[in-house]
Coordinates of C-alpha atoms (C1' of nucleotides) in Angstrom, one line a residue:
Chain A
X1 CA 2.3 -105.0 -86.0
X2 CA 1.6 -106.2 -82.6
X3 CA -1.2 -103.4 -82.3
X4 CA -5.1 -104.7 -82.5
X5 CA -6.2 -103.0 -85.9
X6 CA -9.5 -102.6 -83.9
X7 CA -8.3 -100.2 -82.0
X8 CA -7.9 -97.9 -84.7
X9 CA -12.0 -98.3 -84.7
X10 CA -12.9 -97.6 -81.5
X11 CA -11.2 -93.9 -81.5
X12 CA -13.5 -91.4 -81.4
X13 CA -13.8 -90.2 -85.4
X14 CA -12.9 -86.9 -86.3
X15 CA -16.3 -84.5 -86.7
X16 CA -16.1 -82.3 -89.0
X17 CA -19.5 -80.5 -89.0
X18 CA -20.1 -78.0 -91.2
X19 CA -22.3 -75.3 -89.7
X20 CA -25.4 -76.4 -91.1
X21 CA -25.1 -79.3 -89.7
X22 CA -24.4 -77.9 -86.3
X23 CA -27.0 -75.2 -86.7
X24 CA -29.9 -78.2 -87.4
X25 CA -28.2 -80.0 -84.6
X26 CA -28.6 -76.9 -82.0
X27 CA -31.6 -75.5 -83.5
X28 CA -33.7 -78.5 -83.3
X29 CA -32.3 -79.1 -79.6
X30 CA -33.9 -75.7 -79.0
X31 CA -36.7 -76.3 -80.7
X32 CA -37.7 -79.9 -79.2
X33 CA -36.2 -78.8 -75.4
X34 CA -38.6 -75.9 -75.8
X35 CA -36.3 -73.3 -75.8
X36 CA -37.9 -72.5 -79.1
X37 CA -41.5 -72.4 -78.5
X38 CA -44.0 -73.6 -80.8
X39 CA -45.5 -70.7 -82.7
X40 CA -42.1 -68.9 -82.9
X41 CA -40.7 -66.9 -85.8
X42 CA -37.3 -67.8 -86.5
X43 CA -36.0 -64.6 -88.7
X44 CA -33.4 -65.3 -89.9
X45 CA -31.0 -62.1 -89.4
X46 CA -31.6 -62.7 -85.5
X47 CA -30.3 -66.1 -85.7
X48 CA -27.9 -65.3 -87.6
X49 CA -26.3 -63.1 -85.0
X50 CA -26.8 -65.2 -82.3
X51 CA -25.2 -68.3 -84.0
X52 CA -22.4 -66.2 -85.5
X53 CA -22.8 -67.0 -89.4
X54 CA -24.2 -65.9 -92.3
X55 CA -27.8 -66.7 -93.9
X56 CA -26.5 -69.3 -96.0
X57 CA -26.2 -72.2 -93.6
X58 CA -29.0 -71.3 -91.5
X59 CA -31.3 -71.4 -94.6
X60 CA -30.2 -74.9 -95.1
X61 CA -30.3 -75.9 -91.7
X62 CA -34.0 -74.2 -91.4
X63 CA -34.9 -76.7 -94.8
X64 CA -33.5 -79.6 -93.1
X65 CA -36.0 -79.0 -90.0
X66 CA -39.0 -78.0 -92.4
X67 CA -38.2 -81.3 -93.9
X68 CA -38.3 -83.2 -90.4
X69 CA -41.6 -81.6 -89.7
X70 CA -40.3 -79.3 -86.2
X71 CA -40.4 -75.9 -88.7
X72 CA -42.7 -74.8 -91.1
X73 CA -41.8 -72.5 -93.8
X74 CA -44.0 -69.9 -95.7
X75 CA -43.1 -68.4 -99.0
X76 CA -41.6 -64.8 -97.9
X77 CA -42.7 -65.1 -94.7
X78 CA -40.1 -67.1 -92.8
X79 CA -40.3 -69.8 -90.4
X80 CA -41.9 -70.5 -87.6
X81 CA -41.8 -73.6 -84.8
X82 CA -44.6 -75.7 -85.7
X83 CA -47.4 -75.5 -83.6
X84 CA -48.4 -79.2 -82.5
X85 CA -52.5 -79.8 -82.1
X86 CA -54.1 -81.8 -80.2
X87 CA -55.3 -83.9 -83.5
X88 CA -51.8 -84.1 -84.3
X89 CA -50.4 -85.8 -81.1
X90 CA -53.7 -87.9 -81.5
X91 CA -52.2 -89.3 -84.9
X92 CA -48.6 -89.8 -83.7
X93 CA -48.8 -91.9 -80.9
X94 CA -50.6 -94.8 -82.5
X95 CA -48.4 -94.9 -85.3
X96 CA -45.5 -94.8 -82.3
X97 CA -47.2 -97.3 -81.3
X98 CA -47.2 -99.9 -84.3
X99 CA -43.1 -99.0 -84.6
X100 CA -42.9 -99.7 -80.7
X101 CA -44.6 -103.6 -81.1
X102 CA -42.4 -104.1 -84.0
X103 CA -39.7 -103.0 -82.5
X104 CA -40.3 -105.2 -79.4
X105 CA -41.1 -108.3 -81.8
X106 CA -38.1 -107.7 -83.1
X107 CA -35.5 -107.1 -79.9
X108 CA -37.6 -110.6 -78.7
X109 CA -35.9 -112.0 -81.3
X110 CA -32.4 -110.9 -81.6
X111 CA -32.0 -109.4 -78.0
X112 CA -28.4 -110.8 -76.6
X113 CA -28.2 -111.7 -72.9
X114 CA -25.9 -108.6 -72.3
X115 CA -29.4 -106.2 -73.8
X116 CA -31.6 -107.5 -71.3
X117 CA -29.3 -107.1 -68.9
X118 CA -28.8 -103.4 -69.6
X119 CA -31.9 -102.7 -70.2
X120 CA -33.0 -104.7 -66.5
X121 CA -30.3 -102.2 -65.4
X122 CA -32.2 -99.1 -66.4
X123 CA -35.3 -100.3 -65.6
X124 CA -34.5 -100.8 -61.8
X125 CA -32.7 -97.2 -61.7
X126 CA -36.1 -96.0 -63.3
X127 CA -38.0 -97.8 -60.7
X128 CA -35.8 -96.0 -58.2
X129 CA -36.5 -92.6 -59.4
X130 CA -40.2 -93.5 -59.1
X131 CA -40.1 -94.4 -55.4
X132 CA -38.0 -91.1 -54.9
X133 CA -40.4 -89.1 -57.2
X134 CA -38.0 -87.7 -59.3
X135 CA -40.2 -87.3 -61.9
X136 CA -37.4 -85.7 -64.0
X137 CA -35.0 -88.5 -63.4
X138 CA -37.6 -90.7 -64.3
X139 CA -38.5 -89.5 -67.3
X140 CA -35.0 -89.7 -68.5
X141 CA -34.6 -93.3 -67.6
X142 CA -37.9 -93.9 -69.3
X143 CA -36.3 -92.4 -72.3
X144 CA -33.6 -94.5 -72.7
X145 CA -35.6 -98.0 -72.2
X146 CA -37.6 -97.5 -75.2
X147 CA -34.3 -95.8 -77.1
X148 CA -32.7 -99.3 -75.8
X149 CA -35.6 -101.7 -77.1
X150 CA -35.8 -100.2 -80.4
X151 CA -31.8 -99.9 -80.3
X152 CA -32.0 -103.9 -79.3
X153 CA -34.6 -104.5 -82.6
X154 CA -31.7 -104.0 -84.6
X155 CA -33.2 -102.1 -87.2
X156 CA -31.9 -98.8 -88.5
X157 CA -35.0 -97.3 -90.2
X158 CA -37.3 -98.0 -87.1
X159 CA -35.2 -96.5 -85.0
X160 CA -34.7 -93.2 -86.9
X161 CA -39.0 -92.9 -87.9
X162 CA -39.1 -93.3 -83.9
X163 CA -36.5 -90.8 -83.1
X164 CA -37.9 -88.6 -85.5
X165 CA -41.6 -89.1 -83.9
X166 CA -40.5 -89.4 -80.3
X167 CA -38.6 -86.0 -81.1
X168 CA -42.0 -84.0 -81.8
X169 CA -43.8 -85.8 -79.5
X170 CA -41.9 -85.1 -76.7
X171 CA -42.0 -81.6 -77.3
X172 CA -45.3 -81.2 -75.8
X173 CA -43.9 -82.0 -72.7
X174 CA -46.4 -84.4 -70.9
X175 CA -44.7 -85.2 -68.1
X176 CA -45.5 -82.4 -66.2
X177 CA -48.3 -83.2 -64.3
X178 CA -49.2 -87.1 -64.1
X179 CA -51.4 -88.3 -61.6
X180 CA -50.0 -90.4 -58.9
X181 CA -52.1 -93.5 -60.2
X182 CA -51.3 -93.1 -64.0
X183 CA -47.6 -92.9 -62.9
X184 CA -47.7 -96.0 -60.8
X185 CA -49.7 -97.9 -63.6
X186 CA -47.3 -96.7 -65.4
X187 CA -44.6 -98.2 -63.7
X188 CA -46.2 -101.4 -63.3
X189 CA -46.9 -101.9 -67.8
X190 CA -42.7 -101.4 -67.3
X191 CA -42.8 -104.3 -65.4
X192 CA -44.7 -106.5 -67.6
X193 CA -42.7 -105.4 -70.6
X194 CA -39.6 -106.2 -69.1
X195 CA -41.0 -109.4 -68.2
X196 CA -42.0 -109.8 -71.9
X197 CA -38.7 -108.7 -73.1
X198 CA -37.2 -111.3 -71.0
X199 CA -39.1 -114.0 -71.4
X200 CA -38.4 -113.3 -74.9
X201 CA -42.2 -113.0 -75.6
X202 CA -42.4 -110.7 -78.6
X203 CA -46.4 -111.0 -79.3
X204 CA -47.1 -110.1 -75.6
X205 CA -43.8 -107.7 -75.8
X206 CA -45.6 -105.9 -79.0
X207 CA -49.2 -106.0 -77.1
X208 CA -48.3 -104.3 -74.0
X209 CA -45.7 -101.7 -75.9
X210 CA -49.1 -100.9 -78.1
X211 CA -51.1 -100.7 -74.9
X212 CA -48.5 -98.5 -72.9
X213 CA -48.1 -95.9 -76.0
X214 CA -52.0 -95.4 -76.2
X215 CA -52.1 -95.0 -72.3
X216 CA -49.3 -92.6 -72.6
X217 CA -51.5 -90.6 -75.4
X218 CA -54.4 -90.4 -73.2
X219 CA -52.4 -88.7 -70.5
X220 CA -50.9 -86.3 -73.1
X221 CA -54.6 -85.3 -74.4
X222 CA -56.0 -84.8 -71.2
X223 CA -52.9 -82.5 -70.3
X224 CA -53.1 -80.8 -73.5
X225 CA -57.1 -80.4 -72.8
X226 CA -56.2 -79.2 -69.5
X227 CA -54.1 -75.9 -70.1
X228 CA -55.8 -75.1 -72.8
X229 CA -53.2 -76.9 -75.4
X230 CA -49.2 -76.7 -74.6
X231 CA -49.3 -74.8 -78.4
X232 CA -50.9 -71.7 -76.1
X233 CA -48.2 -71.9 -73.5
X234 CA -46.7 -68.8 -75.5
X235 CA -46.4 -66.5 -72.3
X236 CA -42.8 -65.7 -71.4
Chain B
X1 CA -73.2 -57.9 -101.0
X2 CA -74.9 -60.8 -102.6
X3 CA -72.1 -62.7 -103.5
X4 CA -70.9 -65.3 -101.3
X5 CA -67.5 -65.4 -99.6
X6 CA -67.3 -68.9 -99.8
X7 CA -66.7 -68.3 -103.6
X8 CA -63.2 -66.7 -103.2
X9 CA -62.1 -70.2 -100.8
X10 CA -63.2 -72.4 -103.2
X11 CA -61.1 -71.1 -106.4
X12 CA -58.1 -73.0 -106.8
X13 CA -55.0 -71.0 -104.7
X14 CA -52.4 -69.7 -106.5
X15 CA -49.0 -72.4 -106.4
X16 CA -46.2 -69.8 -106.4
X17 CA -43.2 -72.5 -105.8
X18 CA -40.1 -71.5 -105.2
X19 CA -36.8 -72.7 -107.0
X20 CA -35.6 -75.0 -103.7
X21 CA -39.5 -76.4 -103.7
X22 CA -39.7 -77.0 -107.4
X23 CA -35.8 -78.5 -107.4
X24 CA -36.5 -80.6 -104.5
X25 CA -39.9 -81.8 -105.9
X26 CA -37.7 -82.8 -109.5
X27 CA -35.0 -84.4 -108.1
X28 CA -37.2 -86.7 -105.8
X29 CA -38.8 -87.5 -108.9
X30 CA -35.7 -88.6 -110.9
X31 CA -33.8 -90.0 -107.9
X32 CA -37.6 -92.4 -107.2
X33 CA -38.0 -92.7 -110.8
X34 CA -34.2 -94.3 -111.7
X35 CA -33.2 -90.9 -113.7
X36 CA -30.1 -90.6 -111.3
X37 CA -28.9 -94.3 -110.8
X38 CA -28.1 -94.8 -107.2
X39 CA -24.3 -93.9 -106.4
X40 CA -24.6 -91.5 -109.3
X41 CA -23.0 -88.4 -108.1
X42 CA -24.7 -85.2 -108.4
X43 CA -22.2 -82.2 -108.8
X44 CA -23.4 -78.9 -108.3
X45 CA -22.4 -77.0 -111.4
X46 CA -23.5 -80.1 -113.4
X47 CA -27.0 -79.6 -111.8
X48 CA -26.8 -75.8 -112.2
X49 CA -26.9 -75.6 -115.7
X50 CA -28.8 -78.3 -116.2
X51 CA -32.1 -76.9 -114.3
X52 CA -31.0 -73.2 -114.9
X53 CA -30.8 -71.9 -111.5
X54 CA -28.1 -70.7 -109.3
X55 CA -26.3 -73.2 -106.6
X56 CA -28.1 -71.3 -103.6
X57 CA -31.6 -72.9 -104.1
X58 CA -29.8 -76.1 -105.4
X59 CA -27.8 -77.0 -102.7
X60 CA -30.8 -76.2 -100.3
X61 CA -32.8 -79.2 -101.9
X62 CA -29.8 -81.3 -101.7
X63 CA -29.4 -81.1 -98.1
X64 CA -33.9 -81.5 -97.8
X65 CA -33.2 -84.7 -100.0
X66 CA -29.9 -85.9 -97.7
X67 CA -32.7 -85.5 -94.6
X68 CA -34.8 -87.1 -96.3
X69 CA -32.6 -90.2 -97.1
X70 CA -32.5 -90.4 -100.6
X71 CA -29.2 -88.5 -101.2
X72 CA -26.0 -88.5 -98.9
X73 CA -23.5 -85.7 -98.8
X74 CA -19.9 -86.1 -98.1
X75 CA -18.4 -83.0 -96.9
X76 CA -16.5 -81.2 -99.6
X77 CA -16.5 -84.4 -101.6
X78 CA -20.4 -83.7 -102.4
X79 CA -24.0 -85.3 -102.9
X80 CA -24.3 -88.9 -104.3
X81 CA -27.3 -90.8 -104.6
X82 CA -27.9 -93.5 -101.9
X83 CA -27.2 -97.3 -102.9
X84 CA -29.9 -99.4 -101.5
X85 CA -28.5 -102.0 -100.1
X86 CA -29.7 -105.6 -99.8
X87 CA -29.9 -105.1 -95.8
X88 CA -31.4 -102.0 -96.2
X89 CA -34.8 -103.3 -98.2
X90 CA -34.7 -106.1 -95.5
X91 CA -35.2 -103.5 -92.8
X92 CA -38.1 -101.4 -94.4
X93 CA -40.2 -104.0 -95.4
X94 CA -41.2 -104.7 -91.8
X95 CA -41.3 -101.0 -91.1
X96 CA -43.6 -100.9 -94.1
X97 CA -45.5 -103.9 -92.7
X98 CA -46.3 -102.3 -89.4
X99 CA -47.4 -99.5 -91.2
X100 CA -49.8 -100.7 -93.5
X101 CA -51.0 -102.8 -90.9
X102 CA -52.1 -100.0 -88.6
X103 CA -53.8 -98.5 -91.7
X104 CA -55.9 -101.6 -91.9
X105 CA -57.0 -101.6 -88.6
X106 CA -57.4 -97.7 -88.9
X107 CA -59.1 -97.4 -91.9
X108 CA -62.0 -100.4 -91.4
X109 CA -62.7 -97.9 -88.7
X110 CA -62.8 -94.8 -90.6
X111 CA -63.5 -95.8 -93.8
X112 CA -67.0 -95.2 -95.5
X113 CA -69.0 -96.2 -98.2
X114 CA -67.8 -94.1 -100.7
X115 CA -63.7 -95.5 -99.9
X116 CA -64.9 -98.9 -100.1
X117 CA -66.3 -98.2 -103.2
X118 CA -63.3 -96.8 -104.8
X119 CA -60.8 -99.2 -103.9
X120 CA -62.9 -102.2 -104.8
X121 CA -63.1 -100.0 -108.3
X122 CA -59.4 -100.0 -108.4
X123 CA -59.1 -103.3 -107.4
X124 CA -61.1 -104.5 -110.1
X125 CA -58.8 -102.5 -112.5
X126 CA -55.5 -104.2 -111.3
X127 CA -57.5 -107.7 -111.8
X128 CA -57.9 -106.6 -115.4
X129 CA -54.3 -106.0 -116.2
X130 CA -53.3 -108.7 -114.4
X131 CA -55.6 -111.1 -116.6
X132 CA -54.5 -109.2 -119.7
X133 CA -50.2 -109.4 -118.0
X134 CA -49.9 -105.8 -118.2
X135 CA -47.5 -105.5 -115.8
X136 CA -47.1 -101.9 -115.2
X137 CA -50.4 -101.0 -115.4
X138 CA -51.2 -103.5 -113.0
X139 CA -48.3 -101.9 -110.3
X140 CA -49.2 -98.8 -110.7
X141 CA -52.6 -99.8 -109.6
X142 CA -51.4 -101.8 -107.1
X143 CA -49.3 -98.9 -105.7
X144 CA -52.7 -96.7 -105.7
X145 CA -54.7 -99.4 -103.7
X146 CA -52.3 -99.5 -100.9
X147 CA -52.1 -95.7 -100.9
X148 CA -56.0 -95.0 -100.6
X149 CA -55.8 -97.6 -97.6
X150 CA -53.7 -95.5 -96.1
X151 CA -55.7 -92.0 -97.2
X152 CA -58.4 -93.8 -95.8
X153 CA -56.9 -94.7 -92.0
X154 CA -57.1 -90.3 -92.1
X155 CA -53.8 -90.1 -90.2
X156 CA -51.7 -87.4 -92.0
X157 CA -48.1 -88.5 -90.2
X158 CA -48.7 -92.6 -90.7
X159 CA -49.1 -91.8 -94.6
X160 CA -46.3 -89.7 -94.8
X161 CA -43.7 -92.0 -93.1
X162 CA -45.1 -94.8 -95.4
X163 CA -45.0 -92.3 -98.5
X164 CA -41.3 -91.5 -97.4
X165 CA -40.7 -95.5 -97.4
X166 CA -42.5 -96.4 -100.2
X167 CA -40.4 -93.7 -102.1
X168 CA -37.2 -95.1 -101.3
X169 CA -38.2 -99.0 -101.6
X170 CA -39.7 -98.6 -105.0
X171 CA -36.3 -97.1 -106.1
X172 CA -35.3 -100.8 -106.5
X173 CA -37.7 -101.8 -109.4
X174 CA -38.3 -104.7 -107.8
X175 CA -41.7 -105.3 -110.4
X176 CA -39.2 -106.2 -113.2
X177 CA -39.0 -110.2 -112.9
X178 CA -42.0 -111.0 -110.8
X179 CA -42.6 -115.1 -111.5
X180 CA -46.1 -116.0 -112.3
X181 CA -46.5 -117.8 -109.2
X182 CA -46.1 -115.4 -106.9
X183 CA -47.7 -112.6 -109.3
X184 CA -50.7 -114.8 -109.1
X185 CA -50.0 -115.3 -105.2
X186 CA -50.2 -111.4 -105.0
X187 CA -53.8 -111.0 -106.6
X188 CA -55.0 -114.0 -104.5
X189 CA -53.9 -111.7 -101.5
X190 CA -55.3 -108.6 -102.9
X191 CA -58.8 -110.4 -103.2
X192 CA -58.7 -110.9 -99.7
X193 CA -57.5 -107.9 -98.3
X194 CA -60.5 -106.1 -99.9
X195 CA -62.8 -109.2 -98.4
X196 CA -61.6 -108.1 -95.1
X197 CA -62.0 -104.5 -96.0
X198 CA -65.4 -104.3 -97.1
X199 CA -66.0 -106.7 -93.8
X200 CA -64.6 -103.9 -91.8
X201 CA -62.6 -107.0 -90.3
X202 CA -59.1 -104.3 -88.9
X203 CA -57.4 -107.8 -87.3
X204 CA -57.6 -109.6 -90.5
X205 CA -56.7 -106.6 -92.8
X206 CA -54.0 -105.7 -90.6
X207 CA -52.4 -109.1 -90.4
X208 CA -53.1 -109.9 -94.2
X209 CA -51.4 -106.8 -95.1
X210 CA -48.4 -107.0 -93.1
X211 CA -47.8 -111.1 -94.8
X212 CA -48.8 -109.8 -98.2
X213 CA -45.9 -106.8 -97.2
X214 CA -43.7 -109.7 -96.4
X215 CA -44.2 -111.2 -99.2
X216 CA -43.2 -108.5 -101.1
X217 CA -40.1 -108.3 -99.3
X218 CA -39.3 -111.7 -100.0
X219 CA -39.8 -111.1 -104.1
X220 CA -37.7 -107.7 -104.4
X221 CA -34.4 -109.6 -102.1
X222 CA -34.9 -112.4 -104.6
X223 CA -34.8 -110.4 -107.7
X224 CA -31.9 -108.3 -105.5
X225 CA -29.6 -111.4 -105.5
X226 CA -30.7 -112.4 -108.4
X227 CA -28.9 -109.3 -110.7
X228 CA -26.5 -108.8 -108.2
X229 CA -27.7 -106.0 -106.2
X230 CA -29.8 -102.8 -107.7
X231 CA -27.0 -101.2 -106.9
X232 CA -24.5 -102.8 -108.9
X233 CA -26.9 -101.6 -112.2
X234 CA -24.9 -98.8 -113.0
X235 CA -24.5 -100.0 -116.6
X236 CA -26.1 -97.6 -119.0
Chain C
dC1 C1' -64.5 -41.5 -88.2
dC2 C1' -63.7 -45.5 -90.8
dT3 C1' -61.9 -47.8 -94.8
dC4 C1' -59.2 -48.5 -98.7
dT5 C1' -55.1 -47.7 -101.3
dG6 C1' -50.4 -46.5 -102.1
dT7 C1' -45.8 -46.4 -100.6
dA8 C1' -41.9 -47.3 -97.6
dT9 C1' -39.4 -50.6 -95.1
dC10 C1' -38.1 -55.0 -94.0
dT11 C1' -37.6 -59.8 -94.7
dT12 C1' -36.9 -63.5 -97.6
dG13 C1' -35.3 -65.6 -102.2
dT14 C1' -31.6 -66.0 -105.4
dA15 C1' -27.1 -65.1 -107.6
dT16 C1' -22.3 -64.4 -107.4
dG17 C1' -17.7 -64.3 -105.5
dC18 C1' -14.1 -65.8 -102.4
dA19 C1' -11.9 -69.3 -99.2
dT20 C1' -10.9 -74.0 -98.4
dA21 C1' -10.5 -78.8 -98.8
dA22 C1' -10.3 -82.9 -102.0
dT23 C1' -8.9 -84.9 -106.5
dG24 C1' -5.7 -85.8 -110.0
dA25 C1' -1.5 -85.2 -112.6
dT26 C1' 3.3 -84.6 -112.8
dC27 C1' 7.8 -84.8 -111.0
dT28 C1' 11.3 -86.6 -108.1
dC29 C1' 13.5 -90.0 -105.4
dC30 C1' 14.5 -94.8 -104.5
Chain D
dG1 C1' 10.4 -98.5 -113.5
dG2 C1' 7.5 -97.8 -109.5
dA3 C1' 6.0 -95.4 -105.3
dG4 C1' 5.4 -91.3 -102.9
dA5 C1' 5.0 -86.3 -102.5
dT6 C1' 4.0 -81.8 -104.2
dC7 C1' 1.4 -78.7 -106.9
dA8 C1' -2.4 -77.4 -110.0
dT9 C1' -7.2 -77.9 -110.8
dT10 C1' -11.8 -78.4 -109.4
dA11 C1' -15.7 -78.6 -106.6
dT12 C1' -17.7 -77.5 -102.2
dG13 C1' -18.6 -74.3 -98.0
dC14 C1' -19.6 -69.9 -96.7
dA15 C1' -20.4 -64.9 -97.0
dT16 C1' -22.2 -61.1 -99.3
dA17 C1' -24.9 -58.4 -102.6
dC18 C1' -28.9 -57.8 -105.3
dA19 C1' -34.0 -58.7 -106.4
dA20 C1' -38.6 -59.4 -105.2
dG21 C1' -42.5 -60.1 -102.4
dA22 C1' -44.9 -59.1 -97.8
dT23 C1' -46.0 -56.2 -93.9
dA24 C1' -47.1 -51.9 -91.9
dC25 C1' -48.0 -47.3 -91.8
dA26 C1' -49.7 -43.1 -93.6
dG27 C1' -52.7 -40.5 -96.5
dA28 C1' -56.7 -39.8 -99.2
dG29 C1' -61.5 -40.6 -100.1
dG30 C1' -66.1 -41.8 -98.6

DNA sequence: CCTCTGTATCTTGTATGCATAATGATCTCC
DNA sequence: GGAGATCATTATGCATACAAGATACAGAGG
């Protein structure tokens, strides 16, 4: 055959996702975009209607998500969005923080040319957002450099205990208000880090990655201290 | 009323389990424990009769067990036990590493008298069975030690991403053929890890844990090669 | 008037039944 | 005789029905 067997690899694989998978897909997009807010009860007749199927699946899914930490589960009483304390956003981020200096150890050391170039890519669009405030924007592009150094790490079970972290983390939704001098320190710890990254410099790559996580926590504390906790920020 | 309230909070609460908890809870067990071999499929009905419950419940554990990586469902061609694979072990040993080393750090900070105390006890125990070549006595105190580091770093979410790990990495029995060498090595680095403990010295605990993790790494991939692959010990 | 208890209702927990896809065996065609 | 296809069997995916516990309301007693 004159056809490149690899091409049969690069089409796009047939999903076939069962509804619970789809249901823990959508529900824990609801629940870490917010949609779902913390303290929720999830019954599950009401979900059921709205998704369209039958209890079956969405017990399952709701497991799945108790299992992943986003849902709690009482005997009887249903589930509810897990409500995330101050104390418990205080214990995530450091342990982000270890799996963010290995990961940078490790994308130091089996980073190609083409990585750093991507992830110089993102970095300059991120800086752009910064100059134009677009704190959104930003945010996003923020995002995806840390997805693309742990990605660059090249190691499967870091990257999913960060996703799964980063997940409930991110629903408390920090970004909202950030000074204009945290935001352009910030920016400047991005700097060094790429400068780390390629220089290839994974001890200074894993210090400042530590340092920029537990900067990151303080400004989620003090904007969780501020309105009173995001867990309160019930009000429709 | 002269009785105190505190009475009624102190009295052991009532465990009322249900199936899916309790099925989840034994097949963890078996799956950690080598009962169900890795690739060993687990069919429904099979499971049904053998735990006396109805597929409902059952197939909600499997899909908290698929989340929780120690089982992997095919859909309609149902749930196998994960094989471990020789890259797989090589990934979570640094993950492991990182993790325990944070602990360290964390618990020199946290820890008190009391902890000190009791892991030195245990220590001591290990050193015993070690002199006398019990070698399963000596792992499971070995396993115990590194846990109560982690119990004593007090952060809830590091110990239960290292629980998760440590679940999944002891599936591979790795303790079997340990030379006396390194066995000796191992004790030698125990000894100093409480040194640096009791010192309340976080660097050196952290960095002497994440060596004596890679270590460990380094005698499991061994013994890996060496049979060809936990997987491949399907043989009853 | 307040509190405690009993009951009704609703939600969750479990079992069972039906639909559908995958596996294996048999038959046919080459 | 071997390879491929078709059909039967079996196991999984989902829906529904039944059981049991939890919540809320109402009534009785203090």
């Amino acid at each position: 055959m004159s056809e490149q067997p690899s091409d049969f690899t690069t089409v796009a694989p047939i999903t076939r996702r069962s509804l619970h998978d789809e249901l823990v897909a959508r529900l824990r997009d609801m629940i870490v975009e917010g949609e779902l807010r913390p303290g929720a009860r999830l019954p599950e007749k009401e979900l059921c209607t709205r998704f369209g199927v039958s209890r079956t699946p969405l017990r399952e899914a709701l497991k799945v998500l108790a299992s992943e930490g986003l849902v709690e589960i009482s005997p009887h009483r249903g589930a509810t969005v897990v409500q995330i304390s101050r104390a418990d956003i205080e214990e995530m981020f450091p342990v982000m923080g270890a799996l963010e200096a290995l990961a940078g150890e490790l994308a130091c050391a089996n980073v190609d040319a083409a990585g750093i170039a991507e992830i110089t890519a993102l970095h300059h669009q991120m800086v752009a957002h910064y100059h134009r405030k677009e704190l959104a924007d930003y945010f996003r592009l923020n995002q995806q450099i840390h997805e693309r150094i742990l990605e660059a790490a090249g190691n499967a079970t870091l990257s999913a205990l960060h996703r799964s972290l980063a997940g409930r983390v991110r629903r408390a939704r920090y970004m909202a208000n950030m000074s204009a001098q945290r935001w352009a320190q910030a920016v400047e710890e991005h700097e060094q880090i790429l400068a780390a990254l390629t220089a290839r410099d994974g001890k200074r790559l894993a210090e400042l990655l530590r340092r920029h996580l537990q900067h990151k926590a303080e400004v989620v504390i003090a904007n969780m201290a501020a309105d009173g906790g995001a867990a309160q920020s019930a009000a429709g």
